[in-house]
Amino acid sequence: MSRAGRIFWILTITVTATLCQDKSSNVQSRLVFDVVSVKPASPDRSERFESYCASGGRFISHGTPLLWSIKWAYGLNDYQISDGWPGWLNSFGTYDIDAEADGLVTEMDCRKMVQALFEERFKLRTHQQSRTIAAYALILAKNGPKFSATQTVTINGALKQATSEREAPPGWTMARLANYLASVRGVQHPVVDRTMLDGIYGFTLNYSTADGDDRPDTFTALPEQVGLKLKATRAPIEMWFVDHVERPSAN
């Protein structure tokens, strides 16, 4: 073999070994739960619906729609979910999930581990596509924000707490408020946060939820009670499309 041939052979071996090592490193570095149980939910449910990442590296989803857990894991807003997702993913009482890691994990680690769980056990495959669509911008009203000193969020008389939270949080970010507003009556469009407000804020909001309700609609209540308002706009939104997902085998 010529000298040039030997050099090419050595370089080929080196590059191949490096690529294999990188691939192996990526596989090994992915965070996954050590124990995962997925089983059909009991039709005679006596326990409450819940879905959250508990301290100590546990993830629990009992009775709640699996799509809620998927949105939480990938950090998606409601309006980013495109049409075409199977109905059973958004139904109550389909599957119960219990997963546990050997050691303590952060919330971000738990999100990544739930992603891996759905991709492995449910064969979830998705793709994203940006689309510019009609939306609302959440901005400051004329006289500025009116936040509560209690540092909690109360909407229509209820202290707000997600199923993924063990207790009511000390306020919301404006991004979380924007996501909430996107699905309320009369809005029902994507809402993007353009308040330029960082941090977590408490507030009280009461708005009409049905015809004949004496409370003001959202567009009136928001500036009067919270000092924010919604302005019609168009915005690029990253939409998530499902390519494949399947029901898992129970274990």
CSV table of C-alpha atoms in Angstrom, one decimal:
chain,number,residue,atom,x,y,z
A,1,MET,CA,0.0,0.0,0.0
A,2,SER,CA,1.3,3.4,-0.9
A,3,ARG,CA,2.1,6.1,1.7
A,4,ALA,CA,-0.9,8.2,0.5
A,5,GLY,CA,-3.1,5.1,0.7
A,6,ARG,CA,-2.0,4.4,4.3
A,7,ILE,CA,-2.7,8.0,5.3
A,8,PHE,CA,-6.2,7.9,3.8
A,9,TRP,CA,-6.9,4.5,5.6
A,10,ILE,CA,-5.8,6.0,8.9
A,11,LEU,CA,-7.9,9.1,8.4
A,12,THR,CA,-11.0,7.0,7.5
A,13,ILE,CA,-10.6,4.9,10.7
A,14,THR,CA,-10.1,8.0,12.8
A,15,VAL,CA,-13.2,9.8,11.5
A,16,THR,CA,-15.4,6.7,11.7
A,17,ALA,CA,-14.3,6.1,15.3
A,18,THR,CA,-15.0,9.7,16.2
A,19,LEU,CA,-18.4,9.7,14.7
A,20,CYS,CA,-19.3,6.4,16.5
A,21,GLN,CA,-18.1,7.8,19.8
A,22,ASP,CA,-20.1,11.0,19.3
A,23,LYS,CA,-23.2,9.0,18.4
A,24,SER,CA,-22.7,6.7,21.4
A,25,SER,CA,-22.1,9.8,23.7
A,26,ASN,CA,-25.4,11.4,22.5
A,27,VAL,CA,-27.3,8.2,23.2
A,28,GLN,CA,-25.8,7.8,26.6
A,29,SER,CA,-26.3,11.4,27.6
A,30,ARG,CA,-30.0,11.5,27.0
A,31,LEU,CA,-31.9,11.7,30.2
A,32,VAL,CA,-34.4,8.9,30.8
A,33,PHE,CA,-36.4,7.5,33.7
A,34,ASP,CA,-35.0,4.3,35.3
A,35,VAL,CA,-38.5,2.8,35.9
A,36,VAL,CA,-41.6,3.5,33.8
A,37,SER,CA,-45.1,2.1,34.2
A,38,VAL,CA,-47.8,2.8,31.6
A,39,LYS,CA,-51.2,1.1,32.0
A,40,PRO,CA,-54.8,1.7,31.0
A,41,ALA,CA,-56.5,4.0,33.5
A,42,SER,CA,-59.1,2.4,35.8
A,43,PRO,CA,-62.7,3.1,34.7
A,44,ASP,CA,-63.7,3.3,38.4
A,45,ARG,CA,-61.4,6.2,39.3
A,46,SER,CA,-61.6,7.3,42.9
A,47,GLU,CA,-58.4,9.3,43.0
A,48,ARG,CA,-58.2,12.8,41.7
A,49,PHE,CA,-56.9,13.6,38.2
A,50,GLU,CA,-53.3,14.7,38.4
A,51,SER,CA,-50.2,15.2,36.2
A,52,TYR,CA,-47.0,16.6,37.6
A,53,CYS,CA,-43.3,16.1,38.1
A,54,ALA,CA,-42.8,15.4,41.8
A,55,SER,CA,-39.7,16.1,43.8
A,56,GLY,CA,-37.2,13.3,43.9
A,57,GLY,CA,-37.4,12.5,40.2
A,58,ARG,CA,-40.9,11.1,39.9
A,59,PHE,CA,-43.4,11.9,37.1
A,60,ILE,CA,-47.1,11.1,37.6
A,61,SER,CA,-49.9,11.3,35.1
A,62,HIS,CA,-53.2,9.8,36.4
A,63,GLY,CA,-56.4,10.2,34.3
A,64,THR,CA,-55.5,13.5,32.7
A,65,PRO,CA,-55.2,13.8,28.9
A,66,LEU,CA,-51.8,12.7,27.7
A,67,LEU,CA,-51.6,15.8,25.4
A,68,TRP,CA,-51.4,17.9,28.6
A,69,SER,CA,-48.2,16.1,29.5
A,70,ILE,CA,-46.8,16.4,26.0
A,71,LYS,CA,-47.4,20.2,26.0
A,72,TRP,CA,-45.8,20.5,29.4
A,73,ALA,CA,-42.8,18.4,28.4
A,74,TYR,CA,-42.1,20.3,25.2
A,75,GLY,CA,-43.1,23.8,26.6
A,76,LEU,CA,-45.9,24.2,24.1
A,77,ASN,CA,-48.9,26.7,24.2
A,78,ASP,CA,-52.3,25.4,23.5
A,79,TYR,CA,-52.5,27.2,20.2
A,80,GLN,CA,-49.3,25.6,18.9
A,81,ILE,CA,-51.0,22.2,18.7
A,82,SER,CA,-52.2,21.7,15.1
A,83,ASP,CA,-55.2,19.7,13.9
A,84,GLY,CA,-54.6,16.0,13.3
A,85,TRP,CA,-53.6,14.8,16.8
A,86,PRO,CA,-55.5,11.7,17.7
A,87,GLY,CA,-58.6,12.2,19.9
A,88,TRP,CA,-57.5,9.7,22.5
A,89,LEU,CA,-54.4,11.8,23.4
A,90,ASN,CA,-56.8,14.6,24.5
A,91,SER,CA,-59.2,12.4,26.4
A,92,PHE,CA,-59.5,11.9,30.1
A,93,GLY,CA,-59.0,8.5,31.7
A,94,THR,CA,-56.9,6.8,28.9
A,95,TYR,CA,-53.6,5.9,30.6
A,96,ASP,CA,-51.9,6.2,33.9
A,97,ILE,CA,-48.1,6.9,33.9
A,98,ASP,CA,-45.8,6.5,36.8
A,99,ALA,CA,-42.1,7.0,36.1
A,100,GLU,CA,-39.1,7.4,38.5
A,101,ALA,CA,-35.5,8.3,38.3
A,102,ASP,CA,-32.8,7.0,40.6
A,103,GLY,CA,-31.6,10.5,41.6
A,104,LEU,CA,-32.9,14.0,42.1
A,105,VAL,CA,-33.7,15.8,38.8
A,106,THR,CA,-34.5,19.4,38.0
A,107,GLU,CA,-37.8,20.4,36.4
A,108,MET,CA,-36.0,20.9,33.0
A,109,ASP,CA,-34.5,17.5,33.3
A,110,CYS,CA,-37.9,16.0,34.1
A,111,ARG,CA,-39.3,17.7,31.0
A,112,LYS,CA,-36.6,16.1,28.8
A,113,MET,CA,-37.2,12.7,30.5
A,114,VAL,CA,-41.0,12.9,29.7
A,115,GLN,CA,-40.1,13.7,26.1
A,116,ALA,CA,-38.0,10.6,25.9
A,117,LEU,CA,-40.8,8.6,27.6
A,118,PHE,CA,-43.4,9.6,24.9
A,119,GLU,CA,-40.9,9.1,22.1
A,120,GLU,CA,-40.0,5.6,23.3
A,121,ARG,CA,-43.3,4.2,24.7
A,122,PHE,CA,-45.8,6.0,22.5
A,123,LYS,CA,-43.5,6.2,19.4
A,124,LEU,CA,-44.3,9.9,19.3
A,125,ARG,CA,-42.8,11.7,16.2
A,126,THR,CA,-43.5,15.4,15.4
A,127,HIS,CA,-42.3,18.2,13.2
A,128,GLN,CA,-42.6,22.0,13.5
A,129,GLN,CA,-43.5,24.6,11.0
A,130,SER,CA,-43.7,28.4,11.4
A,131,ARG,CA,-46.9,30.1,10.2
A,132,THR,CA,-47.9,33.7,10.4
A,133,ILE,CA,-51.5,33.9,11.6
A,134,ALA,CA,-54.0,36.2,13.1
A,135,ALA,CA,-53.2,36.7,16.8
A,136,TYR,CA,-53.4,39.2,19.7
A,137,ALA,CA,-50.6,41.0,21.4
A,138,LEU,CA,-50.7,41.4,25.2
A,139,ILE,CA,-49.6,44.9,25.9
A,140,LEU,CA,-49.8,47.5,28.7
A,141,ALA,CA,-53.0,49.5,28.9
A,142,LYS,CA,-52.9,53.3,29.1
A,143,ASN,CA,-52.4,53.6,32.9
A,144,GLY,CA,-50.1,50.6,33.3
A,145,PRO,CA,-50.4,47.3,35.1
A,146,LYS,CA,-52.5,46.8,38.2
A,147,PHE,CA,-51.0,43.8,40.0
A,148,SER,CA,-52.1,42.3,43.3
A,149,ALA,CA,-50.0,42.5,46.4
A,150,THR,CA,-51.1,39.0,47.4
A,151,GLN,CA,-48.8,37.4,44.7
A,152,THR,CA,-51.5,34.9,43.7
A,153,VAL,CA,-53.6,34.6,40.6
A,154,THR,CA,-57.4,34.5,41.1
A,155,ILE,CA,-59.6,34.3,38.0
A,156,ASN,CA,-63.4,34.3,38.2
A,157,GLY,CA,-63.2,33.5,41.9
A,158,ALA,CA,-60.8,30.5,41.6
A,159,LEU,CA,-57.2,30.4,42.8
A,160,LYS,CA,-55.4,29.2,39.7
A,161,GLN,CA,-53.2,26.1,39.9
A,162,ALA,CA,-52.3,23.8,37.1
A,163,THR,CA,-52.5,20.0,37.5
A,164,SER,CA,-48.7,19.9,37.2
A,165,GLU,CA,-48.4,22.1,40.3
A,166,ARG,CA,-48.7,20.8,43.9
A,167,GLU,CA,-49.8,24.2,45.2
A,168,ALA,CA,-50.8,27.5,43.7
A,169,PRO,CA,-47.8,29.4,42.4
A,170,PRO,CA,-46.8,32.9,43.7
A,171,GLY,CA,-48.0,34.7,40.6
A,172,TRP,CA,-47.7,34.2,36.8
A,173,THR,CA,-45.3,35.3,34.2
A,174,MET,CA,-46.9,37.4,31.4
A,175,ALA,CA,-46.2,34.6,29.0
A,176,ARG,CA,-48.3,32.3,31.1
A,177,LEU,CA,-51.1,34.8,31.2
A,178,ALA,CA,-50.9,35.2,27.4
A,179,ASN,CA,-51.2,31.5,26.9
A,180,TYR,CA,-54.2,31.4,29.3
A,181,LEU,CA,-56.0,34.2,27.5
A,182,ALA,CA,-55.6,32.4,24.1
A,183,SER,CA,-58.3,29.9,25.0
A,184,VAL,CA,-60.8,32.1,26.8
A,185,ARG,CA,-64.2,33.0,25.5
A,186,GLY,CA,-64.1,35.7,22.9
A,187,VAL,CA,-60.4,35.5,22.3
A,188,GLN,CA,-59.6,32.0,21.0
A,189,HIS,CA,-56.6,33.1,19.0
A,190,PRO,CA,-52.9,32.9,19.8
A,191,VAL,CA,-51.8,35.6,22.3
A,192,VAL,CA,-48.1,36.7,22.3
A,193,ASP,CA,-46.6,38.5,25.2
A,194,ARG,CA,-45.4,42.0,24.3
A,195,THR,CA,-45.7,43.6,27.7
A,196,MET,CA,-41.9,43.7,28.2
A,197,LEU,CA,-42.5,42.8,31.8
A,198,ASP,CA,-40.2,40.2,33.3
A,199,GLY,CA,-40.9,38.4,36.6
A,200,ILE,CA,-43.9,36.8,38.3
A,201,TYR,CA,-47.1,38.8,39.2
A,202,GLY,CA,-50.3,38.2,41.1
A,203,PHE,CA,-53.6,39.6,39.9
A,204,THR,CA,-57.4,39.2,40.1
A,205,LEU,CA,-59.5,38.9,36.9
A,206,ASN,CA,-63.2,38.4,36.5
A,207,TYR,CA,-64.8,38.2,33.1
A,208,SER,CA,-67.9,36.9,31.4
A,209,THR,CA,-67.9,33.2,30.5
A,210,ALA,CA,-71.4,32.9,29.0
A,211,ASP,CA,-74.3,34.8,27.4
A,212,GLY,CA,-76.3,36.6,30.1
A,213,ASP,CA,-73.2,36.8,32.5
A,214,ASP,CA,-73.2,40.3,34.0
A,215,ARG,CA,-69.4,40.4,34.2
A,216,PRO,CA,-67.5,42.3,31.5
A,217,ASP,CA,-66.0,40.5,28.5
A,218,THR,CA,-62.3,39.8,28.5
A,219,PHE,CA,-61.4,42.8,26.3
A,220,THR,CA,-63.0,45.1,28.9
A,221,ALA,CA,-62.1,43.4,32.1
A,222,LEU,CA,-58.4,43.0,31.3
A,223,PRO,CA,-57.5,46.8,31.1
A,224,GLU,CA,-59.9,47.7,33.9
A,225,GLN,CA,-58.8,45.1,36.4
A,226,VAL,CA,-55.2,44.2,35.4
A,227,GLY,CA,-54.0,47.2,33.4
A,228,LEU,CA,-53.2,45.2,30.3
A,229,LYS,CA,-55.0,44.9,27.0
A,230,LEU,CA,-55.2,42.8,23.8
A,231,LYS,CA,-54.3,44.3,20.4
A,232,ALA,CA,-55.1,42.5,17.2
A,233,THR,CA,-52.0,41.6,15.2
A,234,ARG,CA,-50.4,38.9,13.1
A,235,ALA,CA,-47.5,36.8,14.5
A,236,PRO,CA,-45.3,34.0,13.4
A,237,ILE,CA,-46.3,30.9,15.4
A,238,GLU,CA,-44.3,27.7,15.5
A,239,MET,CA,-47.0,25.0,15.0
A,240,TRP,CA,-46.4,21.4,16.1
A,241,PHE,CA,-47.7,18.6,13.8
A,242,VAL,CA,-47.9,14.9,14.8
A,243,ASP,CA,-46.3,12.5,12.3
A,244,HIS,CA,-46.8,9.3,14.3
A,245,VAL,CA,-48.0,8.2,17.7
A,246,GLU,CA,-49.4,4.9,18.8
A,247,ARG,CA,-51.0,3.4,21.9
A,248,PRO,CA,-48.5,1.7,24.1
A,249,SER,CA,-48.5,-1.8,25.4
A,250,ALA,CA,-49.2,-1.9,29.1
A,251,ASN,CA,-46.6,-3.0,31.6
